[in-house]
XYZ file of N, CA, C and O in Angstrom:
836
model
N 103.007 101.818 113.915
C 103.581 102.851 114.895
C 102.475 103.261 115.890
O 101.503 103.437 115.398
N 102.751 102.999 116.985
C 101.757 103.334 118.048
C 101.486 104.805 118.291
O 102.357 105.543 118.138
N 100.171 105.084 118.690
C 99.888 106.326 119.035
C 100.030 106.733 120.075
O 99.968 106.046 121.164
N 100.373 108.038 120.578
C 100.680 108.449 122.142
C 99.264 109.530 122.280
O 98.927 110.131 121.435
N 98.668 109.073 123.525
C 97.474 109.958 123.722
C 97.791 111.388 124.278
O 98.584 111.430 124.949
N 97.241 112.314 123.692
C 97.314 113.754 124.000
C 96.009 114.279 124.382
O 95.128 114.012 123.747
N 96.188 115.014 125.481
C 94.810 115.556 125.956
C 94.414 116.665 124.938
O 95.000 117.480 124.635
N 92.996 116.381 124.687
C 92.501 117.415 123.600
C 92.617 117.327 122.325
O 92.550 118.071 121.480
N 93.332 115.829 121.932
C 93.731 115.681 120.450
C 93.357 114.039 120.235
O 93.891 113.501 121.164
N 92.632 113.752 119.162
C 92.472 112.567 119.008
C 93.795 111.843 118.735
O 94.575 112.165 117.928
N 94.093 110.740 119.191
C 95.325 109.950 119.065
C 95.215 109.033 117.656
O 94.867 107.890 117.830
N 95.241 109.527 116.712
C 94.979 109.076 115.421
C 96.211 108.733 114.558
O 97.213 109.165 114.690
N 96.206 107.839 113.532
C 96.995 107.517 112.637
C 96.912 107.865 111.366
O 95.587 107.907 111.142
N 97.665 108.536 110.381
C 97.400 109.026 109.048
C 97.892 107.934 108.046
O 98.978 107.646 108.058
N 96.891 107.197 107.547
C 97.105 106.343 106.286
C 97.911 106.955 105.099
O 97.168 107.930 104.384
N 99.100 106.869 105.041
C 99.843 107.513 103.815
C 100.051 106.636 102.721
O 100.626 105.399 102.963
N 99.601 106.990 101.518
C 99.625 106.205 100.303
C 100.724 106.600 99.313
O 100.727 107.798 98.886
N 101.360 105.497 98.974
C 102.495 105.772 98.121
C 102.051 105.338 96.865
O 101.965 103.879 96.780
N 102.040 105.994 95.702
C 101.722 105.342 94.488
C 102.090 106.212 93.198
O 101.672 106.985 92.709
N 103.390 105.789 92.991
C 104.244 106.450 92.130
C 104.928 105.733 90.949
O 105.082 104.603 91.215
N 105.394 106.101 89.901
C 106.022 105.481 88.926
C 107.426 106.321 88.936
O 107.390 107.390 88.572
N 108.325 105.639 89.188
C 109.560 106.462 89.146
C 110.647 105.695 88.631
O 111.005 104.477 88.829
N 111.352 106.260 87.265
C 112.186 105.585 86.355
C 111.569 104.380 86.080
O 112.446 103.226 86.208
N 110.451 104.205 85.661
C 109.794 103.073 85.232
C 109.359 102.005 86.265
O 109.052 100.681 85.840
N 109.892 102.452 87.271
C 109.531 101.515 88.590
C 108.382 102.035 89.466
O 108.156 102.907 89.894
N 107.374 100.890 89.453
C 106.086 101.274 90.175
C 106.411 100.943 91.658
O 106.671 100.138 91.878
N 105.864 102.152 92.383
C 105.852 101.878 93.717
C 104.683 101.924 94.430
O 103.992 103.166 94.276
N 103.992 101.060 95.092
C 102.761 101.121 95.738
C 102.756 100.749 97.401
O 103.423 99.558 97.362
N 102.467 101.482 98.143
C 102.688 101.063 99.613
C 101.876 101.933 100.357
O 101.128 102.952 99.945
N 101.300 101.546 101.603
C 100.742 102.217 102.397
C 101.377 102.158 103.756
O 101.868 101.370 104.283
N 101.408 103.235 104.515
C 102.155 103.608 105.740
C 101.316 104.314 106.730
O 100.437 105.264 106.394
N 101.112 103.685 107.961
C 100.530 104.261 108.958
C 101.451 105.208 109.823
O 102.337 104.786 110.525
N 101.024 106.550 109.835
C 101.977 107.554 110.399
C 101.317 108.198 111.578
O 100.313 108.574 111.391
N 101.971 108.194 112.693
C 101.526 109.076 113.798
C 102.103 110.419 113.687
O 103.315 110.923 113.795
N 101.308 111.667 113.417
C 101.663 112.908 113.081
C 102.089 113.449 114.366
O 102.801 114.679 114.243
N 101.705 112.948 115.514
C 102.047 113.490 116.892
C 103.447 113.005 117.444
O 103.971 113.458 118.311
N 104.119 112.026 116.729
C 105.349 111.567 117.156
C 106.335 112.168 116.447
O 106.526 111.907 115.395
N 107.353 112.806 117.297
C 108.254 113.465 116.854
C 109.723 112.656 116.873
O 110.840 113.293 116.604
N 109.681 111.318 117.252
C 111.098 110.599 117.418
C 111.554 110.450 116.054
O 112.673 110.088 116.054
N 110.723 110.315 114.956
C 111.333 110.129 113.743
C 110.578 110.992 112.742
O 109.489 111.236 112.734
N 111.674 111.601 111.969
C 111.158 112.810 110.971
C 110.865 112.193 109.699
O 111.216 110.978 109.494
N 110.020 112.703 109.105
C 109.504 112.391 107.963
C 110.926 112.410 106.995
O 110.853 111.348 106.144
N 111.710 113.298 106.785
C 112.834 113.365 106.130
C 113.679 112.038 106.423
O 114.161 111.507 105.409
N 114.033 111.703 107.590
C 114.682 110.678 107.892
C 114.253 109.234 107.499
O 114.920 108.564 106.899
N 112.840 109.196 107.562
C 112.003 108.025 107.183
C 112.182 107.922 105.749
O 112.653 106.680 105.265
N 112.087 108.870 104.842
C 112.014 108.967 103.440
C 113.349 108.389 102.969
O 113.534 107.690 101.944
N 114.526 109.035 103.539
C 115.843 108.714 103.120
C 116.139 107.119 103.226
O 116.679 106.414 102.410
N 115.535 106.624 104.299
C 115.916 105.181 104.637
C 114.967 104.263 103.854
O 115.210 103.248 103.093
N 113.759 104.818 103.526
C 113.017 104.086 102.733
C 113.214 104.168 101.242
O 113.122 103.103 100.676
N 113.746 105.367 100.765
C 114.032 105.120 99.433
C 115.487 104.449 99.103
O 115.524 104.016 98.164
N 116.188 104.631 100.185
C 117.465 103.816 99.875
C 117.331 102.313 100.052
O 117.885 101.692 99.058
N 116.174 101.776 100.714
C 115.944 100.570 100.399
C 115.372 100.152 98.983
O 115.559 99.028 98.569
N 114.610 101.027 98.451
C 114.016 100.872 97.177
C 114.929 101.322 96.048
O 114.624 101.344 94.949
N 116.326 101.836 96.442
C 117.118 102.233 95.434
C 116.696 103.476 94.741
O 116.562 103.385 93.423
N 115.982 104.402 95.226
C 115.448 105.292 94.719
C 116.029 106.691 95.057
O 116.370 106.864 96.304
N 116.541 107.695 94.264
C 117.407 108.809 94.691
C 116.706 109.976 93.700
O 116.020 109.996 92.980
N 117.360 111.247 94.159
C 117.176 112.528 93.474
C 115.714 112.966 93.272
O 114.774 113.007 94.503
N 115.124 113.316 92.237
C 113.784 113.765 91.835
C 112.713 112.512 92.385
O 111.581 113.071 92.960
N 113.279 111.359 92.404
C 112.195 110.200 92.751
C 111.938 110.388 94.358
O 110.955 110.261 94.985
N 112.991 110.555 95.071
C 112.915 110.710 96.466
C 112.332 111.857 96.999
O 111.476 111.929 97.896
N 112.497 113.002 96.163
C 111.623 114.339 96.547
C 110.202 114.106 96.262
O 109.414 114.700 96.955
N 109.668 113.260 95.253
C 108.275 112.963 94.860
C 107.772 112.199 96.130
O 106.587 112.519 96.616
N 108.359 111.333 96.595
C 107.997 110.351 97.865
C 107.952 111.477 99.134
O 106.948 111.436 99.997
N 108.781 112.347 99.289
C 108.976 113.400 100.406
C 107.585 114.083 100.192
O 106.983 114.260 101.188
N 107.488 114.683 99.184
C 106.365 115.665 98.889
C 104.941 114.913 99.128
O 103.938 115.478 99.850
N 104.735 113.900 98.616
C 103.670 113.216 98.851
C 103.582 113.029 100.445
O 102.354 112.900 100.686
N 104.312 112.450 101.014
C 104.305 112.016 102.400
C 104.075 113.198 103.138
O 103.087 113.083 104.231
N 104.678 114.274 103.295
C 104.460 115.344 103.937
C 103.082 116.070 103.682
O 102.558 116.522 104.598
N 102.672 116.195 102.370
C 101.404 116.515 102.146
C 100.187 115.653 102.948
O 99.201 116.414 103.414
N 100.344 114.566 102.645
C 99.338 113.656 103.192
C 99.286 113.658 104.743
O 98.261 113.551 105.527
N 100.390 113.675 105.289
C 100.540 113.827 106.818
C 100.004 115.172 107.461
O 99.450 115.241 108.351
N 100.322 116.209 106.616
C 99.795 117.519 107.084
C 98.177 117.735 107.040
O 97.617 117.895 108.043
N 97.790 116.962 105.981
C 96.428 117.037 105.707
C 95.703 115.998 107.084
O 94.695 116.463 107.438
N 96.273 114.921 107.169
C 95.901 114.025 108.096
C 95.760 114.727 109.500
O 94.839 114.593 110.369
N 96.864 115.535 109.731
C 96.999 116.176 111.173
C 95.922 117.120 111.415
O 95.281 117.388 112.317
N 95.665 118.057 110.245
C 94.325 118.868 110.166
C 93.189 118.281 110.428
O 92.291 118.782 111.144
N 92.999 117.029 109.717
C 91.657 116.403 110.111
C 91.463 115.815 111.369
O 90.306 116.198 112.129
N 92.640 115.448 112.139
C 92.643 114.949 113.550
C 92.061 116.202 114.215
O 91.466 116.294 115.222
N 92.899 117.260 113.836
C 92.733 118.597 114.852
C 91.233 118.810 114.675
O 90.597 119.399 115.867
N 90.673 118.996 113.541
C 89.336 119.723 113.544
C 88.286 118.537 114.263
O 87.333 118.852 114.773
N 88.554 117.208 113.888
C 87.657 116.328 114.476
C 87.749 116.509 116.117
O 86.718 115.991 116.660
N 89.012 116.709 116.479
C 89.209 116.910 117.852
C 88.212 117.929 118.764
O 87.894 117.888 119.733
N 87.999 118.952 117.740
C 87.185 119.972 118.218
C 85.699 119.602 118.554
O 84.937 120.424 119.295
N 85.196 118.357 118.133
C 83.942 117.809 118.431
C 83.873 117.283 119.708
O 82.961 116.853 120.105
N 85.010 116.680 120.288
C 85.156 116.015 121.336
C 85.222 117.046 122.631
O 86.194 117.780 122.880
N 83.984 117.455 123.184
C 83.991 118.280 124.193
C 84.492 118.090 125.699
O 84.647 118.951 126.352
N 84.506 116.872 125.829
C 85.009 116.310 127.181
C 85.960 115.480 126.910
O 85.719 114.505 126.075
N 86.947 115.570 127.869
C 88.134 114.586 128.007
C 88.192 113.903 129.452
O 88.232 114.760 130.220
N 88.780 112.780 129.409
C 89.139 112.267 130.788
C 90.549 112.510 131.041
O 91.418 113.441 130.277
N 90.927 112.205 132.192
C 92.290 112.519 132.899
C 93.505 112.073 132.024
O 94.643 112.576 131.967
N 93.237 110.950 131.370
C 94.310 110.204 130.540
C 94.398 110.860 129.156
O 95.200 110.350 128.309
N 93.433 111.730 128.910
C 93.358 112.291 127.570
C 92.599 111.649 126.458
O 92.854 111.968 125.372
N 91.704 110.815 127.059
C 90.772 110.082 125.999
C 89.577 110.972 125.761
O 88.989 111.385 127.010
N 89.047 111.176 124.722
C 87.378 111.778 124.714
C 86.620 110.791 125.380
O 86.501 109.753 125.283
N 85.486 111.634 125.957
C 84.489 110.913 126.599
C 83.372 110.846 125.693
O 82.319 110.143 125.913
N 83.398 111.719 124.631
C 82.339 112.065 123.452
C 82.326 110.356 122.769
O 83.444 109.894 122.628
N 81.158 110.337 122.035
C 81.057 109.177 121.190
C 80.667 109.781 119.781
O 79.677 110.582 119.531
N 81.233 109.294 118.573
C 80.790 109.596 117.214
C 80.984 107.934 116.554
O 81.911 107.931 116.073
N 79.727 107.447 116.671
C 79.653 106.033 115.989
C 79.493 105.967 114.530
O 78.587 106.532 114.042
N 80.198 105.307 113.990
C 80.200 105.321 112.334
C 80.289 104.050 111.772
O 80.866 103.107 112.591
N 79.788 103.713 110.894
C 79.854 102.178 110.313
C 81.088 101.984 109.433
O 81.637 102.719 108.766
N 81.722 100.910 109.672
C 83.228 100.524 109.009
C 82.827 99.255 108.304
O 82.194 98.368 108.848
N 83.087 99.316 106.981
C 82.908 98.140 105.877
C 84.105 97.678 105.511
O 84.989 98.513 104.823
N 84.451 96.468 105.618
C 85.729 95.990 105.188
C 85.504 94.772 104.285
O 84.700 93.722 104.619
N 85.914 94.850 103.012
C 85.920 93.743 102.053
C 87.522 93.887 101.481
O 87.555 94.636 100.542
N 88.275 93.076 102.154
C 89.589 93.150 101.691
C 89.955 91.778 100.893
O 89.736 90.835 101.033
N 90.613 91.914 99.489
C 91.100 90.828 98.743
C 92.444 90.749 98.592
O 93.151 91.894 98.612
N 93.028 89.819 98.165
C 94.516 89.576 98.072
C 94.584 88.505 96.802
O 93.849 87.550 97.026
N 95.383 88.977 95.978
C 95.537 88.019 94.654
C 94.219 87.501 94.169
O 94.010 86.459 93.902
N 93.262 88.505 94.284
C 91.830 88.093 93.576
C 90.879 87.449 94.404
O 89.872 87.113 94.117
N 91.451 87.099 95.720
C 90.546 86.211 96.446
C 90.291 87.093 97.727
O 91.033 87.652 98.165
N 88.835 87.006 98.418
C 88.335 87.572 99.475
C 89.053 86.884 100.805
O 88.989 85.770 100.738
N 89.586 87.844 101.507
C 90.467 87.275 102.794
C 89.670 87.560 104.086
O 89.816 87.239 104.912
N 88.890 88.868 103.796
C 88.375 89.393 105.047
C 87.128 90.099 104.637
O 87.276 91.073 103.745
N 85.920 89.899 105.226
C 84.824 90.663 104.972
C 83.849 90.952 106.280
O 83.432 89.860 106.829
N 83.776 92.280 106.430
C 82.992 92.513 107.831
C 82.460 93.791 107.965
O 82.826 94.631 106.980
N 81.386 93.990 108.797
C 80.949 95.312 109.156
C 80.812 95.522 110.595
O 80.254 94.692 111.072
N 81.292 96.446 110.955
C 80.952 96.797 112.589
C 80.751 98.210 112.794
O 81.262 99.285 111.849
N 80.270 98.725 113.972
C 80.443 100.054 114.325
C 81.473 100.545 115.147
O 81.937 99.503 115.870
N 81.847 101.847 114.961
C 83.071 101.989 115.673
C 82.990 103.778 116.157
O 82.440 104.274 115.379
N 83.671 103.976 117.380
C 83.575 105.361 117.860
C 84.947 105.898 117.194
O 85.975 105.660 117.452
N 84.738 106.792 116.197
C 85.876 107.465 115.605
C 86.745 108.329 116.554
O 87.711 108.759 116.075
N 86.238 108.623 117.689
C 87.068 109.449 118.357
C 88.082 108.744 119.256
O 88.898 109.035 120.149
N 87.909 107.458 119.219
C 88.839 106.334 120.016
C 90.052 106.237 119.366
O 90.277 106.596 118.164
N 91.100 106.320 120.204
C 92.485 106.170 119.592
C 92.780 104.989 118.553
O 92.056 103.978 118.748
N 93.445 105.241 117.465
C 93.448 104.144 116.592
C 94.321 102.920 116.893
O 93.985 101.939 116.278
N 95.125 103.051 118.013
C 95.768 102.067 118.536
C 94.807 100.838 118.982
O 94.790 99.561 118.957
N 93.396 101.378 119.683
C 92.332 100.453 119.963
C 91.865 99.717 118.690
O 91.588 98.404 118.825
N 91.814 100.307 117.489
C 91.240 99.733 116.241
C 92.309 98.791 115.844
O 92.065 97.639 115.233
N 93.509 99.130 116.014
C 94.715 97.990 115.520
C 94.539 96.710 116.409
O 94.708 95.609 115.973
N 94.344 97.062 117.531
C 94.100 95.985 118.451
C 92.989 94.864 118.283
O 92.739 93.824 118.178
N 91.679 95.699 117.863
C 90.545 95.050 117.435
C 90.811 94.082 115.959
O 90.479 93.081 115.816
N 91.437 94.842 115.229
C 91.827 93.996 113.846
C 92.675 92.893 114.303
O 92.451 91.799 113.711
N 93.623 92.831 115.095
C 94.548 91.875 115.552
C 93.652 90.754 116.288
O 93.772 89.442 115.905
N 92.719 90.888 116.976
C 92.066 90.195 117.744
C 91.086 89.424 116.749
O 90.755 88.239 116.966
N 90.453 90.260 115.762
C 89.631 89.399 114.711
C 90.287 88.682 114.020
O 89.678 87.376 113.574
N 91.481 89.094 113.538
C 92.325 87.949 112.641
C 92.910 86.860 113.346
O 92.521 85.525 112.714
N 93.094 86.924 114.753
C 93.237 85.612 115.402
C 92.142 84.828 115.679
O 92.271 83.577 115.509
N 91.141 85.504 115.979
C 90.028 84.539 116.271
C 89.374 83.822 114.751
O 88.989 82.826 114.958
N 89.368 84.440 113.655
C 89.198 83.992 112.607
C 90.111 83.127 111.831
O 89.956 82.524 110.678
N 91.402 83.070 112.369
C 92.365 82.252 111.686
C 93.022 82.999 110.400
O 93.507 82.130 109.721
N 92.903 84.113 110.395
C 93.562 84.875 109.202
C 95.025 84.992 109.407
O 95.550 85.550 110.378
N 95.713 84.657 108.446
C 97.265 84.817 108.558
C 97.924 86.257 108.917
O 97.172 87.102 108.441
N 98.823 86.395 109.788
C 99.098 87.524 110.129
C 99.758 88.508 108.918
O 99.684 89.699 109.280
N 100.035 88.139 108.100
C 100.749 89.025 106.999
C 99.403 89.671 106.438
O 99.872 90.801 105.771
N 98.377 89.595 106.751
C 97.151 90.295 106.012
C 96.700 91.183 107.066
O 95.721 92.104 106.786
N 97.072 91.185 108.261
C 96.851 92.272 109.356
C 97.063 93.736 108.792
O 96.098 94.715 109.000
N 98.269 94.344 108.376
C 98.576 95.472 107.883
C 97.409 96.015 106.952
O 97.079 96.988 106.928
N 97.032 95.146 105.792
C 96.194 95.609 104.895
C 94.841 95.796 105.129
O 93.995 96.794 105.055
N 94.338 94.823 106.222
C 92.958 95.113 107.022
C 93.016 96.308 107.768
O 91.993 97.089 107.835
N 94.245 96.470 108.526
C 94.196 97.605 109.513
C 94.101 98.980 108.693
O 93.673 99.977 109.050
N 94.815 98.958 107.692
C 95.055 100.166 106.966
C 93.416 100.619 106.324
O 93.011 101.662 106.236
N 92.707 99.506 105.616
C 91.527 99.685 105.205
C 90.632 100.189 106.355
O 89.574 101.142 106.075
N 90.716 99.738 107.537
C 89.516 100.260 108.545
C 90.141 101.550 108.942
O 89.285 102.566 109.094
N 91.348 102.004 109.275
C 91.934 103.300 109.492
C 91.504 104.329 108.453
O 91.138 105.537 108.684
N 91.654 103.799 107.199
C 91.324 104.878 106.069
C 89.883 105.271 106.270
O 89.431 106.460 105.981
N 88.778 104.246 106.248
C 87.407 104.648 106.719
C 87.174 105.577 107.816
O 86.588 106.516 107.826
N 87.878 105.155 108.908
C 87.750 106.286 110.046
C 88.342 107.561 109.816
O 87.614 108.596 110.002
N 89.168 107.703 108.855
C 89.903 108.843 108.661
C 88.738 109.659 107.709
O 88.556 111.036 107.803
N 88.044 109.210 106.759
C 87.037 109.593 106.061
C 85.914 110.173 106.996
O 85.540 111.382 106.665
N 85.524 109.359 107.681
C 84.499 109.916 108.624
C 84.876 111.148 109.418
O 84.109 111.966 109.885
N 86.070 111.065 110.025
C 86.620 112.127 110.772
C 86.832 113.442 109.762
O 86.268 114.199 110.114
N 86.998 113.219 108.497
C 87.146 114.375 107.652
C 85.775 115.045 107.414
O 85.539 116.072 107.142
N 84.703 113.939 107.464
C 83.403 114.688 107.011
C 82.913 115.412 108.200
O 82.196 116.447 108.092
N 83.415 115.383 109.462
C 83.213 116.236 110.877
C 83.503 117.848 110.143
O 83.117 118.650 110.957
N 84.640 118.032 109.364
C 84.900 119.350 109.078
C 83.705 120.185 108.645
O 83.868 121.337 108.642
N 82.641 119.340 108.080
C 81.627 120.122 107.397
C 80.406 120.338 108.387
O 79.382 120.949 108.015
N 80.632 119.986 109.407
C 79.787 120.057 110.625
C 79.861 121.173 111.602
O 81.237 120.873 112.140
N 79.101 122.103 111.927
C 79.366 122.987 112.984
C 79.723 122.282 114.369
O 79.042 121.360 114.873
N 80.808 122.579 115.055
C 81.117 122.206 116.555
C 79.932 122.209 117.247
O 79.291 123.399 117.318
N 79.630 121.324 118.053
C 78.495 121.507 119.005
C 77.263 120.760 118.484
O 76.378 120.464 119.143
N 77.310 120.416 117.114
C 76.215 119.768 116.344
C 76.223 118.208 116.915
O 77.193 117.602 117.090
N 74.960 117.619 117.115
C 75.079 116.170 117.497
C 75.728 115.176 116.318
O 75.389 115.312 115.225
N 76.700 114.612 116.754
C 77.578 113.720 115.851
C 77.366 112.324 116.399
O 78.378 111.384 115.765
N 76.604 111.991 117.342
C 76.913 110.510 117.704
C 76.159 109.498 116.898
O 76.783 108.174 117.022
N 75.401 109.796 115.834
C 74.669 108.778 115.419
C 75.228 108.689 113.877
O 75.584 109.860 113.279
N 75.030 107.558 113.137
C 75.669 107.589 111.725
C 74.620 107.696 110.717
O 74.016 106.774 110.043
N 74.174 109.172 110.730
C 73.102 109.368 109.669
C 73.162 110.332 108.677
O 72.540 110.517 107.721
N 74.485 111.132 108.827
C 74.718 112.482 108.033
C 75.572 111.792 106.954
O 75.225 112.247 105.734
N 76.613 110.929 107.115
C 77.433 110.706 106.120
C 77.521 109.225 106.075
O 78.630 108.536 106.331
N 76.493 108.413 105.627
C 76.688 106.933 105.401
C 77.765 106.279 104.513
O 78.120 107.050 103.647
N 78.623 105.207 104.957
C 79.650 104.963 104.082
C 79.265 103.669 103.483
O 78.594 102.873 103.930
N 79.768 103.300 102.017
C 79.552 102.183 101.517
C 80.748 101.542 100.894
O 81.578 102.405 100.646
N 80.932 100.372 101.038
C 82.177 99.693 100.711
C 82.582 100.095 99.264
O 83.745 100.436 99.025
N 81.689 100.006 98.311
C 81.897 100.373 96.822
C 82.569 101.767 96.659
O 82.970 102.023 95.526
N 82.105 102.730 97.578
C 82.461 104.045 97.324
C 83.555 104.831 98.343
O 84.251 105.783 97.913
N 83.976 104.072 99.276
C 84.601 104.736 100.060
C 86.098 104.921 99.744
O 86.783 105.969 99.846
N 86.583 103.922 98.885
C 88.074 104.221 98.355
C 88.023 105.539 97.521
O 89.164 106.233 97.590
N 87.094 105.377 96.674
C 87.174 106.648 95.628
C 86.992 107.907 96.589
O 87.720 109.001 95.997
N 86.074 107.915 97.439
C 85.880 109.063 98.351
C 87.124 109.604 98.871
O 87.494 110.718 99.052
N 87.914 108.503 99.363
C 89.205 108.811 100.146
C 90.061 109.543 99.116
O 90.855 110.656 99.480
N 90.393 108.928 98.058
C 91.132 109.395 96.895
C 90.728 110.840 96.888
O 91.702 111.694 96.281
N 89.610 111.137 96.410
C 89.365 112.560 96.156
C 89.327 113.504 97.144
O 89.655 114.688 97.019
N 89.285 113.026 98.487
C 89.352 113.864 99.569
C 90.819 114.224 100.249
O 91.110 115.152 100.529
N 91.580 113.015 99.974
C 92.758 113.032 101.086
C 94.124 112.720 100.195
O 95.134 112.931 100.693
N 93.996 112.424 98.754
C 95.098 112.120 98.003
C 96.128 113.321 97.739
O 95.243 114.322 97.782
N 97.167 113.304 97.442
C 97.940 114.514 97.180
C 97.367 115.095 95.692
O 96.909 114.358 95.035
N 97.166 116.552 95.834
C 96.696 117.203 94.771
C 97.329 117.228 93.384
O 97.113 117.325 92.238
N 98.894 117.357 93.726
C 99.818 117.345 92.533
C 100.042 116.063 92.150
O 100.862 115.252 92.603
N 99.406 115.617 91.054
C 99.558 114.407 90.322
C 100.903 114.302 89.478
O 101.271 113.035 88.892
N 101.461 115.464 89.360
C 102.807 115.076 88.447
C 103.810 114.397 89.118
O 104.823 114.010 88.689
N 103.505 114.364 90.481
C 104.516 113.383 91.308
C 104.517 111.962 90.767
O 105.716 111.203 90.880
N 103.390 111.494 89.919
C 103.187 110.336 89.860
C 104.436 109.969 88.743
O 104.670 108.853 88.259
N 104.817 110.919 87.991
C 105.570 110.731 86.888
C 107.080 111.017 86.991
O 107.843 111.411 86.034
N 107.397 111.320 88.290
C 108.768 111.792 88.769
C 109.733 110.889 88.274
O 109.650 109.771 88.350
N 110.761 111.220 87.894
C 112.051 110.309 87.551
C 113.305 110.946 88.328
O 113.445 112.198 88.451
N 114.151 110.217 88.650
C 115.352 110.485 89.272
C 116.082 111.323 88.536
O 116.225 111.168 87.472
N 116.735 112.258 89.475
C 117.893 113.069 88.565
C 119.272 112.332 88.308
O 119.498 111.285 89.252
N 119.773 112.696 87.241
C 120.997 111.971 86.961
C 122.167 112.609 87.625
O 122.238 113.948 87.560
């Protein structure tokens, strides 16, 4: 889902992780959600999503709760990170820079399909990052079916870096990557601890009869 640029607010995407066991059915998925896009409601999306998976009742409620929590948390992170962007251009893009390291080591079926490291301005719209991933996959000859998982991995790390800004007073120099360096082996665990829904009971939800 593409982001819409808004003045004074980072045009970011929220990676929503679905990891539930519903009526002995394991559901694992990642969805990139634009919290500023009001054209599709979370409720409408979840109803259609669960219909495709043949999930109803308490199971649908668990998916709804998980998505709403993560989207709300992601929107809060974006708003807080936007406070560090003190200058914006006429198109609503931040002029400030906050350069952070992005480490990608993506595997599928036990095989490494993409491994790279690059610097990224986490104030940039996430649509730009999706374009970069698409360009890298095209250049390296990586099948398009792997673009979503690579994109989610990149945006997940960007969101972690943005959430770290919550602990830094507004006005503090944040342009260099020295306060919270990221490492490939730790970023996933870091993300789950900071960003995943706190209510783990949803993982054992069963649909109502």
